[in-house]
Coordinates of C-alpha atoms in Angstrom, one line a residue:
H1 CA -4.3 30.2 -20.3
A2 CA -3.4 33.2 -18.7
A3 CA -3.1 34.8 -21.7
H4 CA -4.7 33.5 -25.2
G5 CA -8.3 32.0 -22.3
A6 CA -11.0 34.6 -23.5
Q7 CA -9.9 34.0 -27.5
I8 CA -10.0 29.9 -27.3
A9 CA -12.6 30.4 -25.2
G10 CA -15.4 32.0 -28.8
W11 CA -13.6 29.0 -31.2
T12 CA -15.1 27.6 -33.3
E13 CA -14.5 23.2 -33.2
D14 CA -13.2 23.9 -36.6
E15 CA -10.8 26.7 -35.5
R16 CA -10.3 24.4 -32.3
Q17 CA -8.8 21.4 -35.3
R18 CA -7.0 23.9 -37.3
S19 CA -5.0 25.2 -34.2
F20 CA -4.1 21.8 -32.2
E21 CA -3.1 20.5 -36.1
A22 CA -0.7 23.7 -36.6
F23 CA 0.3 23.0 -32.3
A24 CA 1.1 19.3 -33.4
S25 CA 3.3 20.8 -36.2
N26 CA 6.2 21.2 -33.5
I27 CA 6.3 17.7 -31.9
D28 CA 7.9 14.5 -33.4
V29 CA 7.3 11.2 -31.7
V30 CA 9.9 9.3 -31.9
P31 CA 11.7 6.0 -31.2
P32 CA 14.4 5.9 -29.1
D33 CA 17.1 4.4 -31.9
S34 CA 15.6 7.2 -34.4
E35 CA 18.1 9.2 -36.1
I36 CA 16.9 12.5 -34.8
L37 CA 17.9 11.8 -31.5
Q38 CA 21.0 11.1 -32.7
E39 CA 21.8 13.7 -34.6
A40 CA 20.0 16.7 -32.1
N41 CA 21.9 19.0 -29.8
Y42 CA 19.0 19.3 -27.1
D43 CA 17.7 22.3 -25.1
C44 CA 15.6 20.8 -23.0
F45 CA 15.1 16.9 -21.2
V46 CA 12.4 17.0 -19.7
F47 CA 11.9 13.4 -17.5
P48 CA 7.9 13.2 -16.7
D49 CA 8.6 8.9 -16.2
I50 CA 9.1 8.8 -12.6
D51 CA 7.0 6.1 -10.2
H52 CA 6.9 6.0 -6.2
S53 CA 10.6 4.9 -5.7
L54 CA 11.8 7.8 -7.3
L55 CA 14.3 5.3 -9.4
G56 CA 11.7 2.1 -10.3
T57 CA 11.6 3.2 -13.9
G58 CA 15.1 3.2 -14.3
L59 CA 15.2 6.8 -14.6
A60 CA 18.6 7.3 -13.8
G61 CA 19.9 5.1 -16.4
A62 CA 17.2 6.9 -19.0
I63 CA 18.9 10.1 -18.3
K64 CA 22.1 8.9 -18.8
K65 CA 21.5 7.5 -21.9
F66 CA 19.5 10.3 -23.5
A67 CA 21.8 13.4 -21.8
A68 CA 25.2 11.9 -22.7
G69 CA 26.4 14.0 -25.7
K70 CA 23.4 15.3 -26.7
M71 CA 22.5 18.4 -24.3
K72 CA 24.1 21.8 -24.8
P73 CA 26.0 23.4 -22.1
G74 CA 23.5 25.6 -19.4
A75 CA 20.9 22.7 -20.3
T76 CA 17.9 22.0 -18.4
L77 CA 16.9 18.9 -17.1
L78 CA 13.2 18.8 -15.6
P79 CA 14.2 16.9 -13.2
G80 CA 17.9 18.3 -12.6
K81 CA 18.2 16.6 -9.0
A82 CA 15.8 14.7 -6.2
R83 CA 16.3 15.4 -2.7
L84 CA 14.9 12.3 0.2
F85 CA 13.6 11.8 2.8
A86 CA 13.0 8.9 5.5
Q87 CA 11.0 8.4 8.6
G88 CA 10.4 5.2 10.0
I89 CA 7.0 4.2 10.8
Q90 CA 4.5 1.7 13.0
W91 CA 1.1 0.3 11.8
L92 CA -1.7 1.5 13.1
Y93 CA -5.3 0.0 12.5
P94 CA -7.6 2.6 14.4
A95 CA -11.3 1.5 13.0
S96 CA -10.6 -1.9 13.5
G97 CA -12.0 -1.5 17.1
F98 CA -9.2 -4.4 18.1
D99 CA -6.0 -5.0 17.9
L100 CA -3.9 -6.6 14.9
Q101 CA -1.1 -6.2 15.3
P102 CA 0.1 -9.5 14.7
V103 CA -1.2 -9.2 11.3
N104 CA 1.9 -7.3 10.8
E105 CA 4.3 -10.8 10.1
L106 CA 2.6 -10.8 7.2
R107 CA 2.6 -7.5 5.4
W108 CA 5.7 -8.0 3.6
S109 CA 7.1 -6.7 0.0
L110 CA 10.5 -6.9 -1.2
A111 CA 10.5 -4.3 -3.2
P112 CA 9.4 -1.2 -2.5
Q113 CA 5.8 -0.4 -2.1
P114 CA 2.9 2.2 -2.4
L115 CA 2.1 3.9 1.3
E116 CA -1.5 4.5 0.2
L117 CA -2.8 4.1 3.5
P118 CA -4.6 7.4 5.7
A119 CA -2.3 9.2 8.3
E120 CA -4.5 7.1 11.1
C121 CA -2.9 3.9 10.1
W122 CA 0.4 4.5 11.0
R123 CA 1.8 6.6 13.0
P124 CA 5.5 8.5 13.1
L125 CA 8.6 6.6 15.3
T126 CA 10.9 9.3 13.6
P127 CA 10.9 12.8 12.5
A128 CA 10.7 12.9 8.5
V129 CA 14.7 13.6 8.2
T130 CA 17.3 14.6 4.3
L131 CA 18.6 11.2 3.3
G132 CA 20.8 13.6 0.8
E133 CA 20.8 15.1 -2.7
I134 CA 20.8 13.2 -6.0
D135 CA 22.1 15.1 -9.2
F136 CA 20.9 13.5 -12.3
L137 CA 23.5 14.4 -14.3
D138 CA 26.4 13.5 -12.1
F139 CA 24.7 10.4 -11.1
S140 CA 26.6 7.7 -9.9
E141 CA 25.0 3.7 -8.0
G142 CA 26.1 4.0 -4.5
V143 CA 25.8 3.6 -0.7
W144 CA 25.3 5.4 1.7
P145 CA 24.8 5.6 5.7
A146 CA 22.1 7.7 7.3
R147 CA 20.9 8.0 11.2
L148 CA 17.0 8.6 12.3
P149 CA 16.6 9.7 15.6
V150 CA 14.0 8.1 17.7
T151 CA 11.0 10.3 19.4
S152 CA 8.7 8.3 19.6
S153 CA 8.5 4.9 21.6
G154 CA 7.5 1.5 19.6
E155 CA 7.7 -1.1 17.2
L156 CA 9.0 -1.0 14.4
N157 CA 7.3 -2.1 10.5
A158 CA 8.3 0.0 8.4
I159 CA 10.5 3.4 6.4
A160 CA 8.4 5.5 5.0
Y161 CA 10.4 7.4 2.3
W162 CA 9.9 9.9 -0.5
Y163 CA 11.5 12.8 -2.5
E164 CA 11.7 16.1 -3.3
L165 CA 12.3 16.9 -7.4
E166 CA 13.2 20.2 -8.6
L167 CA 11.6 21.1 -11.9
G168 CA 13.6 24.2 -13.5
G169 CA 12.0 27.0 -10.4
V170 CA 9.6 24.8 -9.4
R171 CA 10.0 21.9 -6.7
I172 CA 7.2 19.3 -6.3
S173 CA 7.7 16.8 -3.2
S174 CA 5.7 13.0 -2.3
A175 CA 5.4 13.8 0.9
P176 CA 2.8 12.1 3.0
T177 CA 1.3 15.6 3.6
G178 CA 1.9 16.7 -0.1
I179 CA -0.8 17.0 -2.4
L180 CA 0.4 14.8 -5.8
G181 CA -2.5 12.4 -6.4
C182 CA -0.2 10.1 -8.7
I183 CA 2.9 9.7 -6.8
K184 CA 2.7 8.9 -3.1
P185 CA 5.7 8.0 -0.7
A186 CA 7.3 4.6 -0.5
L187 CA 7.1 2.2 2.2
Q188 CA 9.9 -0.6 2.7
Y189 CA 9.4 -3.3 4.7
T190 CA 11.8 -3.6 7.7
D191 CA 12.5 -6.3 10.5
T192 CA 10.1 -5.7 13.7
Q193 CA 11.9 -4.4 16.2
R194 CA 11.4 -2.3 19.7
L195 CA 13.0 1.6 19.5
E196 CA 12.8 3.7 22.2
A197 CA 12.5 7.5 22.0
G198 CA 16.3 8.6 22.2
A199 CA 18.1 6.3 20.5
E200 CA 18.7 6.6 16.9
L201 CA 17.7 4.0 13.7
A202 CA 20.9 3.7 12.0
V203 CA 19.9 2.6 7.8
E204 CA 21.8 2.2 5.0
V205 CA 20.6 4.1 1.3
Q206 CA 21.6 1.8 -1.7
A207 CA 20.9 3.5 -5.0
T208 CA 21.3 2.3 -8.5
N209 CA 19.9 3.0 -12.0
S210 CA 17.0 1.5 -11.6
C211 CA 16.4 1.0 -7.8
L212 CA 16.5 3.5 -4.7
Q213 CA 16.1 0.7 -1.6
I214 CA 16.5 1.7 2.3
R215 CA 17.5 -0.9 4.1
T216 CA 18.1 -0.9 8.9
C217 CA 21.2 -2.0 9.4
P218 CA 22.5 -4.6 10.2
P219 CA 19.5 -5.7 7.1
A220 CA 16.2 -7.5 7.6
T221 CA 16.7 -11.3 8.0
Q222 CA 13.1 -12.1 9.2
T223 CA 11.4 -14.9 7.3
R224 CA 8.7 -13.1 5.5
S225 CA 6.1 -14.4 3.2
R226 CA 3.5 -11.9 1.3
L227 CA 0.2 -13.4 1.7
L228 CA -1.7 -10.4 2.2
P229 CA -3.2 -9.0 -0.9
G230 CA -2.9 -5.4 -1.4
W231 CA -7.2 -4.1 -1.2
Y232 CA -7.1 -6.9 2.9
V233 CA -5.6 -4.1 5.1
P234 CA -7.0 -1.0 3.6
M235 CA -11.0 -3.2 4.1
V236 CA -10.1 -3.8 7.3
V237 CA -9.7 0.0 8.0
D238 CA -12.5 0.9 6.2
E239 CA -14.7 2.9 9.2
A240 CA -17.7 2.7 8.1
R241 CA -17.4 -0.9 6.5
N242 CA -16.5 -2.5 9.6
D243 CA -19.8 0.2 11.5
G244 CA -22.1 -1.5 9.4
Y245 CA -20.8 -5.2 10.2
D246 CA -20.9 -4.4 14.1
Q247 CA -24.3 -1.9 13.8
A248 CA -25.8 -5.4 12.2
L249 CA -24.6 -7.9 14.5
H250 CA -25.5 -6.0 17.6
A251 CA -29.3 -5.7 16.3
R252 CA -28.8 -9.6 15.4
L253 CA -27.3 -10.4 18.6
A254 CA -27.9 -8.3 21.5
G255 CA -30.1 -9.5 24.5
G256 CA -31.6 -12.0 22.4
T257 CA -31.8 -15.6 23.4
A258 CA -28.6 -17.6 22.5
S259 CA -27.3 -17.9 18.7
R260 CA -25.0 -20.4 17.0
V261 CA -22.9 -18.6 14.4
L262 CA -20.4 -19.1 11.5
D263 CA -17.8 -16.7 10.3
I264 CA -17.4 -18.2 6.9
G265 CA -13.8 -16.7 5.0
A266 CA -13.3 -15.4 8.8
G267 CA -9.5 -14.5 7.7
F268 CA -8.3 -12.7 11.1
G269 CA -11.4 -12.7 12.6
L270 CA -12.9 -9.8 12.5
L271 CA -16.5 -10.3 12.8
S272 CA -16.2 -13.0 14.8
M273 CA -14.8 -10.9 17.4
M274 CA -17.3 -8.2 16.6
A275 CA -20.0 -10.9 17.3
A276 CA -18.6 -12.8 20.8
R277 CA -18.3 -9.2 22.0
H278 CA -22.4 -10.6 23.0
P279 CA -21.8 -12.7 25.4
G280 CA -24.2 -16.2 25.3
H281 CA -23.4 -16.7 21.6
Q282 CA -20.9 -19.7 20.4
V283 CA -19.2 -18.1 17.9
H284 CA -17.2 -20.3 14.5
A285 CA -14.8 -19.6 12.0
C286 CA -13.7 -20.9 9.3
E287 CA -10.2 -19.6 7.4
V288 CA -9.2 -22.7 4.5
N289 CA -5.8 -20.6 4.5
P290 CA -3.6 -23.0 7.6
V291 CA -1.0 -19.3 7.7
I292 CA -3.4 -17.0 8.2
V293 CA -5.7 -19.5 11.1
R294 CA -2.5 -19.3 12.9
T295 CA -2.4 -15.8 12.4
A296 CA -6.5 -14.9 13.8
A297 CA -5.0 -17.2 16.7
E298 CA -2.8 -15.2 17.8
V299 CA -5.7 -11.5 17.4
I300 CA -8.1 -13.6 18.8
R301 CA -5.9 -14.6 21.9
V302 CA -4.8 -11.0 22.4
N303 CA -8.1 -9.9 22.3
G304 CA -9.3 -12.2 24.9
A305 CA -11.6 -14.0 23.3
A306 CA -10.3 -16.8 22.7
D307 CA -12.5 -18.4 25.1
R308 CA -15.8 -17.7 22.9
I309 CA -14.7 -18.5 18.9
H310 CA -14.1 -21.6 17.4
L311 CA -11.3 -21.4 15.3
L312 CA -11.9 -23.8 12.1
N313 CA -9.5 -24.5 9.7
K314 CA -11.9 -25.6 6.9
D315 CA -13.3 -24.6 3.7
C316 CA -16.8 -23.8 4.4
R317 CA -17.9 -26.5 2.2
S318 CA -16.4 -28.5 3.8
L319 CA -18.2 -28.0 7.5
K320 CA -19.6 -31.1 8.7
V321 CA -22.6 -31.6 11.5
P322 CA -22.0 -32.8 14.2
E323 CA -18.1 -33.2 13.2
D324 CA -17.5 -29.4 13.0
L325 CA -20.3 -27.4 14.3
P326 CA -22.9 -29.3 17.0
E327 CA -25.7 -28.4 15.6
R328 CA -26.3 -25.8 12.2
A329 CA -25.7 -22.0 13.1
D330 CA -28.4 -19.9 13.2
L331 CA -26.5 -16.7 12.5
A332 CA -24.0 -16.5 8.8
V333 CA -21.9 -13.4 8.3
F334 CA -19.1 -13.5 6.0
E335 CA -17.4 -10.4 3.7
L336 CA -16.9 -12.1 0.5
F337 CA -17.4 -9.2 -1.5
D338 CA -15.0 -7.9 -4.6
C339 CA -16.2 -4.9 -7.0
S340 CA -18.4 -7.3 -8.5
L341 CA -20.2 -8.0 -5.8
L342 CA -20.0 -11.8 -6.2
G343 CA -16.5 -13.0 -7.6
E344 CA -15.2 -14.6 -4.5
G345 CA -17.5 -17.2 -5.2
I346 CA -19.9 -16.3 -1.9
L347 CA -23.0 -17.8 -3.9
H348 CA -21.2 -21.1 -3.6
F349 CA -20.3 -21.4 -0.1
L350 CA -23.8 -20.4 0.7
A351 CA -25.9 -23.0 -0.8
Y352 CA -23.6 -26.2 0.0
A353 CA -24.1 -24.0 4.0
R354 CA -27.9 -24.3 3.8
E355 CA -28.2 -27.7 1.9
H356 CA -25.9 -28.6 5.4

């Protein structure tokens, strides 16, 4: 564009098409087992298929397979190397207005996940530490130790790691402060453990042809289950959403006559706790998942609202008056919306609630 932009701007559609056809005539799109690939001797190899975990797409194995016997001496490999960085982090829930730390026990994944939350939803307990460098032309599977100095006391929930790719004379980074939109830092869940400033966090890096993982030493042993869908945490830290519900509940409950509030599909009780901020009202929260109910009970307890919220481990379509609620509710509140508005079935739940 720098060289020919002005010229291209004046082209007709026919001229553009002819130019593209001439350009495309120099490109062969072939399957991996093509004879062309078997016979050719290349000057440059480019591998763009890279994910947040660096090696999760099989990048190292692909480079090894295609580069062997096909690269001329001094040929260029893009990327040629990757420098690894890691940082211990603690989860935060600033926009919720409540202590949601008990929810951390249900946040887990065996495989590294992309860190897509904004920076205010976590805080570093260690500085970013260089773990080492991977040379893709000389890659071999291995395990090596590293230590992360603890600079801020707190509860370790995960290790964030990222990389800087060497692309000839260009470098791109997937760091949390980087500008890449398509690749985020990776996230490795750990056992929750207390870290004190001045100590060190021992970790172990394992690199294979198809996986890069960072484990604490000793490795995680807590029994975990991934019960939170990927959208849940972004939802509870959505400040605009939380403010909207909080303002609506304030307008309905502040200074008014005593009301009975029913939170349908309460999850961890965020809306119930918003309602319970207003004294004199009775709040009933129903949630069908028993594990989430146990965690919700702990969330409600640590936020000092256990005496104001009656937690029900039931589908709202099985609630009965007076067995579960002494009388009909004056106010129903719910957050059961998906991108298509009604996909989570809220109309079915409200139909039963109204009838009963």
